[in-house]
Short mmCIF file of C-alpha atoms in Angstrom, two decimals:
data_model
loop_
_atom_site.label_atom_id
_atom_site.label_comp_id
_atom_site.label_asym_id
_atom_site.label_seq_id
_atom_site.Cartn_x
_atom_site.Cartn_y
_atom_site.Cartn_z
CA MET A 22 -119.89 67.80 34.04
CA SER A 23 -116.78 69.71 32.97
CA GLU A 24 -114.82 72.87 32.41
CA PHE A 25 -115.55 73.11 28.71
CA LEU A 26 -116.88 71.23 25.73
CA GLU A 27 -114.51 70.17 22.96
CA ILE A 28 -115.90 69.85 19.44
CA PRO A 29 -113.62 67.69 17.28
CA THR A 30 -113.12 68.58 13.64
CA TRP A 31 -113.33 65.48 11.45
CA PRO A 32 -110.73 65.46 8.65
CA LEU A 33 -112.48 62.61 6.82
CA SER A 34 -116.02 61.91 5.65
CA LEU A 35 -116.81 59.91 8.80
CA PRO A 36 -116.81 60.94 12.48
CA PHE A 37 -113.34 59.63 13.30
CA ARG A 38 -109.85 61.03 13.70
CA ALA A 39 -106.49 59.75 14.86
CA PHE A 40 -103.32 61.71 15.47
CA GLU A 41 -99.99 61.46 17.25
CA ASN A 42 -98.44 64.07 19.51
CA GLU A 43 -95.33 64.10 21.63
CA GLY A 44 -93.46 66.09 24.22
CA GLU A 45 -94.65 67.98 27.25
CA VAL A 46 -98.31 68.89 26.87
CA VAL A 47 -100.88 70.17 29.35
CA VAL A 48 -104.51 69.72 28.27
CA PRO A 49 -106.98 71.38 30.70
CA PRO A 50 -110.19 69.67 31.87
CA HIS A 51 -112.64 69.21 29.03
CA TRP A 52 -115.22 66.78 27.71
CA HIS A 53 -116.83 65.68 24.46
CA LYS A 54 -119.51 63.24 23.46
CA GLU A 55 -117.09 61.20 21.35
CA ILE A 56 -115.26 58.12 22.62
CA GLU A 57 -111.54 58.83 23.07
CA ILE A 58 -108.72 56.30 23.28
CA ILE A 59 -105.17 57.14 24.35
CA HIS A 60 -102.34 54.75 23.48
CA VAL A 61 -99.05 55.74 25.11
CA VAL A 62 -96.29 54.85 22.65
CA GLU A 63 -93.34 56.26 24.62
CA GLY A 64 -92.83 57.68 28.11
CA SER A 65 -95.78 58.31 30.40
CA VAL A 66 -98.82 60.53 30.72
CA THR A 67 -100.64 61.63 33.86
CA ILE A 68 -104.38 61.52 33.27
CA GLY A 69 -107.04 63.09 35.46
CA TYR A 70 -110.30 61.15 35.21
CA ARG A 71 -113.27 60.55 37.51
CA ASN A 72 -111.68 62.43 40.42
CA ARG A 73 -108.51 60.32 40.26
CA LEU A 74 -105.02 60.59 38.78
CA PHE A 75 -103.56 57.78 36.68
CA GLN A 76 -99.95 57.39 35.57
CA VAL A 77 -100.26 55.73 32.17
CA HIS A 78 -97.02 54.23 30.84
CA GLN A 79 -95.61 53.07 27.52
CA GLY A 80 -97.70 50.33 25.91
CA GLU A 81 -100.78 51.06 28.02
CA ILE A 82 -104.21 52.17 26.81
CA PHE A 83 -106.74 54.49 28.44
CA ILE A 84 -110.31 54.99 27.19
CA PHE A 85 -112.75 57.82 27.97
CA ALA A 86 -116.48 57.21 27.69
CA SER A 87 -118.86 59.72 26.14
CA GLY A 88 -119.31 62.89 28.19
CA GLU A 89 -116.55 62.18 30.72
CA THR A 90 -114.37 65.08 31.93
CA HIS A 91 -110.61 64.47 31.66
CA TYR A 92 -107.25 66.23 31.40
CA PHE A 93 -103.61 65.38 30.59
CA LEU A 94 -100.14 66.15 31.90
CA ALA A 95 -97.68 64.56 29.45
CA SER A 96 -93.98 64.10 30.25
CA PRO A 97 -91.36 65.77 27.99
CA ASN A 98 -90.20 62.49 26.41
CA SER A 99 -93.62 60.95 25.87
CA LYS A 100 -95.47 60.14 22.66
CA ARG A 101 -99.19 59.41 22.43
CA ARG A 102 -101.62 58.26 19.79
CA VAL A 103 -105.10 59.70 20.20
CA PHE A 104 -108.22 58.20 18.64
CA GLN A 105 -111.66 59.81 18.73
CA PHE A 106 -114.89 58.57 17.20
CA ASP A 107 -118.60 59.26 17.45
CA LEU A 108 -121.01 56.43 18.13
CA ASN A 109 -123.29 58.03 15.55
CA LEU A 110 -121.57 55.47 13.37
CA ILE A 111 -124.08 52.92 14.62
CA ARG A 112 -126.99 55.11 15.70
CA ASN A 113 -128.80 54.75 12.39
CA GLY A 114 -128.42 50.98 12.24
CA THR A 115 -131.69 49.07 12.51
CA ASN A 116 -130.43 45.51 12.41
CA TYR A 117 -128.07 45.47 15.40
CA ASP A 118 -128.78 43.22 18.37
CA ILE A 119 -127.42 45.91 20.73
CA SER A 120 -128.62 49.52 20.41
CA SER A 121 -126.30 52.52 20.29
CA ASN A 122 -127.54 53.60 23.75
CA GLU A 123 -126.57 50.21 25.15
CA VAL A 124 -123.13 50.53 23.58
CA ILE A 125 -122.70 53.97 25.19
CA HIS A 126 -123.56 52.45 28.57
CA ARG A 127 -121.05 49.63 28.04
CA PHE A 128 -118.29 52.18 27.53
CA GLN A 129 -119.37 53.95 30.72
CA LEU A 130 -119.59 50.80 32.85
CA SER A 131 -116.53 48.93 31.58
CA SER A 132 -112.90 49.12 32.66
CA PHE A 133 -111.17 52.07 31.02
CA TYR A 134 -107.51 51.28 31.83
CA SER A 135 -105.61 48.45 30.15
CA VAL A 136 -103.80 47.41 33.36
CA GLU A 137 -107.14 45.90 34.43
CA TRP A 138 -107.57 43.91 31.21
CA THR A 139 -106.28 40.48 30.29
CA GLU A 140 -103.09 40.49 28.25
CA GLU A 141 -104.98 38.89 25.37
CA LEU A 142 -107.51 41.74 25.35
CA ARG A 143 -104.76 44.37 25.51
CA GLN A 144 -102.99 42.80 22.53
CA LYS A 145 -106.22 42.67 20.52
CA MET A 146 -106.89 46.34 21.26
CA MET A 147 -103.28 47.28 20.42
CA THR A 148 -103.50 45.47 17.07
CA THR A 149 -106.78 47.18 16.18
CA LEU A 150 -105.47 50.63 17.16
CA THR A 151 -102.30 50.14 15.12
CA LYS A 152 -104.38 49.24 12.07
CA LEU A 153 -106.64 52.25 12.67
CA PHE A 154 -103.68 54.62 12.86
CA ASP A 155 -102.12 53.16 9.71
CA GLU A 156 -105.41 53.57 7.82
CA MET A 157 -105.61 57.20 8.93
CA VAL A 158 -102.07 57.88 7.74
CA GLN A 159 -102.16 55.99 4.45
CA LEU A 160 -105.76 56.63 3.32
CA ASN A 161 -105.67 53.79 0.81
CA SER A 162 -108.68 53.06 -1.38
CA GLY A 163 -111.57 51.88 0.79
CA TYR A 164 -110.14 53.42 3.96
CA SER A 165 -113.56 54.55 5.21
CA TYR A 166 -114.87 50.98 5.12
CA MET A 167 -111.77 49.66 6.87
CA ILE A 168 -111.85 52.34 9.57
CA THR A 169 -115.54 51.66 10.22
CA SER A 170 -114.83 47.92 10.36
CA LEU A 171 -112.01 48.41 12.88
CA LEU A 172 -114.17 50.65 15.07
CA PHE A 173 -116.81 47.92 15.08
CA GLU A 174 -114.09 45.50 16.23
CA ILE A 175 -113.54 47.74 19.27
CA ILE A 176 -117.27 47.78 19.99
CA VAL A 177 -117.38 43.97 19.78
CA LEU A 178 -114.48 43.76 22.27
CA TYR A 179 -116.54 45.89 24.65
CA CYS A 180 -119.59 43.69 24.17
CA ARG A 181 -117.74 40.39 24.64
CA GLU A 182 -114.47 40.76 26.53
CA MET A 183 -114.14 44.08 28.35
CA PRO A 184 -114.38 43.64 32.16
CA LEU A 185 -116.77 45.80 34.17
CA ARG A 186 -115.28 48.34 36.56
CA ASP A 187 -115.97 48.72 40.25
CA ALA A 188 -118.14 51.84 40.30
CA THR A 189 -118.27 51.92 44.12
CA LYS A 190 -114.75 53.33 44.16
CA GLU A 191 -115.74 56.33 42.07
CA GLU A 192 -118.62 58.79 41.99
CA SER A 193 -121.77 58.17 44.00
CA PHE A 194 -124.87 56.70 42.40
CA VAL A 195 -126.63 60.08 42.67
CA GLU A 196 -123.72 61.90 40.96
CA ALA A 197 -123.56 59.28 38.23
CA THR A 198 -127.32 59.48 37.64
CA VAL A 199 -127.29 63.29 37.46
CA ASN A 200 -124.36 63.29 35.03
CA GLN A 201 -125.98 60.61 32.87
CA GLU A 202 -129.28 62.47 32.69
CA ALA A 203 -127.47 65.69 31.77
CA LEU A 204 -125.48 63.89 29.08
CA GLU A 205 -128.61 62.35 27.59
CA ARG A 206 -130.25 65.79 27.41
CA LEU A 207 -127.15 67.27 25.81
CA ASN A 208 -126.93 64.39 23.38
CA GLN A 209 -130.47 65.21 22.20
CA VAL A 210 -129.21 68.73 21.51
CA PHE A 211 -126.13 67.48 19.65
CA ILE A 212 -128.19 65.15 17.46
CA TYR A 213 -130.65 67.94 16.67
CA VAL A 214 -127.82 70.30 15.69
CA GLU A 215 -126.14 67.60 13.58
CA GLN A 216 -129.38 67.12 11.67
CA GLN A 217 -130.52 70.77 11.42
CA PHE A 218 -127.35 72.93 11.51
CA ASP A 219 -127.86 74.10 7.90
CA THR A 220 -131.30 75.50 8.73
CA PRO A 221 -132.26 78.40 11.02
CA ILE A 222 -132.20 77.18 14.65
CA THR A 223 -133.54 79.18 17.58
CA LEU A 224 -132.95 78.73 21.29
CA ASP A 225 -136.69 78.21 21.80
CA GLU A 226 -136.75 75.31 19.30
CA VAL A 227 -133.84 73.48 20.91
CA ALA A 228 -135.23 74.05 24.41
CA GLU A 229 -138.45 72.42 23.29
CA VAL A 230 -136.52 69.39 21.97
CA VAL A 231 -135.21 68.62 25.49
CA GLY A 232 -138.39 69.69 27.29
CA PHE A 233 -136.98 72.80 28.99
CA SER A 234 -138.03 76.41 29.03
CA PRO A 235 -135.67 78.63 26.98
CA TYR A 236 -134.40 80.32 30.16
CA TYR A 237 -133.67 77.05 31.97
CA PHE A 238 -132.14 75.48 28.87
CA ALA A 239 -129.78 78.42 28.39
CA ARG A 240 -128.52 78.06 31.98
CA PHE A 241 -128.35 74.27 31.73
CA PHE A 242 -126.31 74.34 28.50
CA LYS A 243 -123.88 76.98 29.77
CA LYS A 244 -123.37 75.10 33.04
CA HIS A 245 -122.50 71.79 31.35
CA THR A 246 -120.54 73.02 28.34
CA GLY A 247 -118.89 76.24 29.48
CA GLN A 248 -120.39 78.15 26.55
CA THR A 249 -123.74 79.44 25.37
CA PHE A 250 -125.80 77.45 22.90
CA ILE A 251 -125.27 80.13 20.24
CA GLN A 252 -121.49 79.89 20.72
CA PHE A 253 -121.68 76.11 20.35
CA LEU A 254 -123.88 76.31 17.24
CA THR A 255 -121.60 78.90 15.64
CA THR A 256 -118.49 76.81 16.31
CA TYR A 257 -120.21 73.74 14.89
CA ARG A 258 -121.15 75.59 11.71
CA ILE A 259 -117.63 77.01 11.33
CA ASN A 260 -116.21 73.48 11.64
CA GLN A 261 -118.60 72.34 8.91
CA ALA A 262 -117.48 75.22 6.72
CA LYS A 263 -113.81 74.38 7.31
CA TYR A 264 -114.45 70.80 6.22
CA ILE A 265 -116.19 71.93 3.02
CA LEU A 266 -113.44 74.48 2.26
CA ALA A 267 -110.73 71.87 2.84
CA ASN A 268 -112.29 69.25 0.58
CA GLU A 269 -114.21 71.05 -2.15
CA LYS A 270 -113.72 74.03 -4.45
CA CYS A 271 -117.08 75.77 -4.49
CA PRO A 272 -118.36 79.36 -4.30
CA MET A 273 -118.43 81.07 -0.89
CA ILE A 274 -122.19 81.54 -1.10
CA GLU A 275 -122.61 77.75 -1.38
CA VAL A 276 -120.20 77.12 1.51
CA ALA A 277 -122.08 79.61 3.67
CA GLU A 278 -125.48 78.09 2.91
CA ARG A 279 -124.35 74.49 3.43
CA ALA A 280 -122.74 75.40 6.76
CA GLY A 281 -125.92 77.10 7.98
CA PHE A 282 -125.04 80.76 7.37
CA HIS A 283 -127.70 82.42 5.29
CA SER A 284 -125.68 85.58 4.74
CA VAL A 285 -122.28 85.48 3.05
CA LYS A 286 -121.34 88.70 4.83
CA THR A 287 -122.11 87.20 8.23
CA PHE A 288 -120.30 83.98 7.33
CA HIS A 289 -117.18 85.90 6.26
CA HIS A 290 -117.19 88.00 9.45
CA VAL A 291 -117.74 85.10 11.86
CA PHE A 292 -115.24 82.83 10.08
CA LYS A 293 -112.49 85.44 10.17
CA GLU A 294 -113.25 86.22 13.80
CA GLN A 295 -112.97 82.56 14.85
CA VAL A 296 -110.28 81.24 12.49
CA GLY A 297 -108.15 84.36 12.11
CA ILE A 298 -108.24 84.45 8.31
CA SER A 299 -110.96 84.82 5.70
CA PRO A 300 -112.70 81.71 4.29
CA LEU A 301 -111.18 82.37 0.87
CA LYS A 302 -107.65 82.58 2.28
CA PHE A 303 -108.28 79.42 4.31
CA GLN A 304 -109.40 77.60 1.14
CA LYS A 305 -106.42 78.87 -0.87
CA THR A 306 -104.04 77.77 1.88
CA ILE A 307 -105.51 74.26 1.95
CA PHE A 308 -105.55 73.71 -1.81
CA GLY A 309 -102.16 75.40 -2.14
CA ASN A 310 -100.72 72.84 0.29
CA LYS A 311 -102.41 69.99 -1.60
CA SER A 312 -100.86 71.07 -4.86
CA THR A 313 -97.27 71.20 -3.59
#
């Protein structure tokens, strides 16, 4: 799979984020289960993806499917807009004609580079991405509904207009099957953690979810994520705590419990170890910035 697993921190109440960065940046190989879209606004970016290098230029779009390893080498004068979202947005829907698993497969099987699209499709995607970025920046009333609507527009483009790629030029069928099976197992773990992170979770319980022995699961998870399951779970809980601290003023004992730490002392120690400051200082910094 990859060198390491990236766990995005969502700044809003939905699993989506968009940001802009510029200048010379080197991002080492990593992966995440979220869909990621890169829109190069200025300059060019070298992208490593599926054992190939792509030089992506101004005005072009590059899309990473769920669980795909990638890395970046951005030029000094470049500017990029990055969009990430989790297809959990549609997982709970019961009235869709296409399931979330089918949508995931469409992202994996379709063309990921805008040079292979029609100009009409590229323009549609550009328009949608521009609106998404503006919504993220402005956060006008109803922004969560608009962002969700625009993400559904992207999914519809994949279902109706996105061309399929030529998979014979990339990884072998065996490699693709192994990676897909691993991703599906990991996705079961991610869903379980998303649903149960605020309760006690043991390695044995999660291993049982994916049908592995605890020993094999521990090796499997470390191999495909670059970290132990406990490290992943702790990071996930810390991210949940950071979101609560950044958006609500509530007692530390409540933050700890809602994030899955059932000891305030442990929560304080782990938070400071990972973030570099105490939870209280983090909260004061956030709300201090909001008040200025």
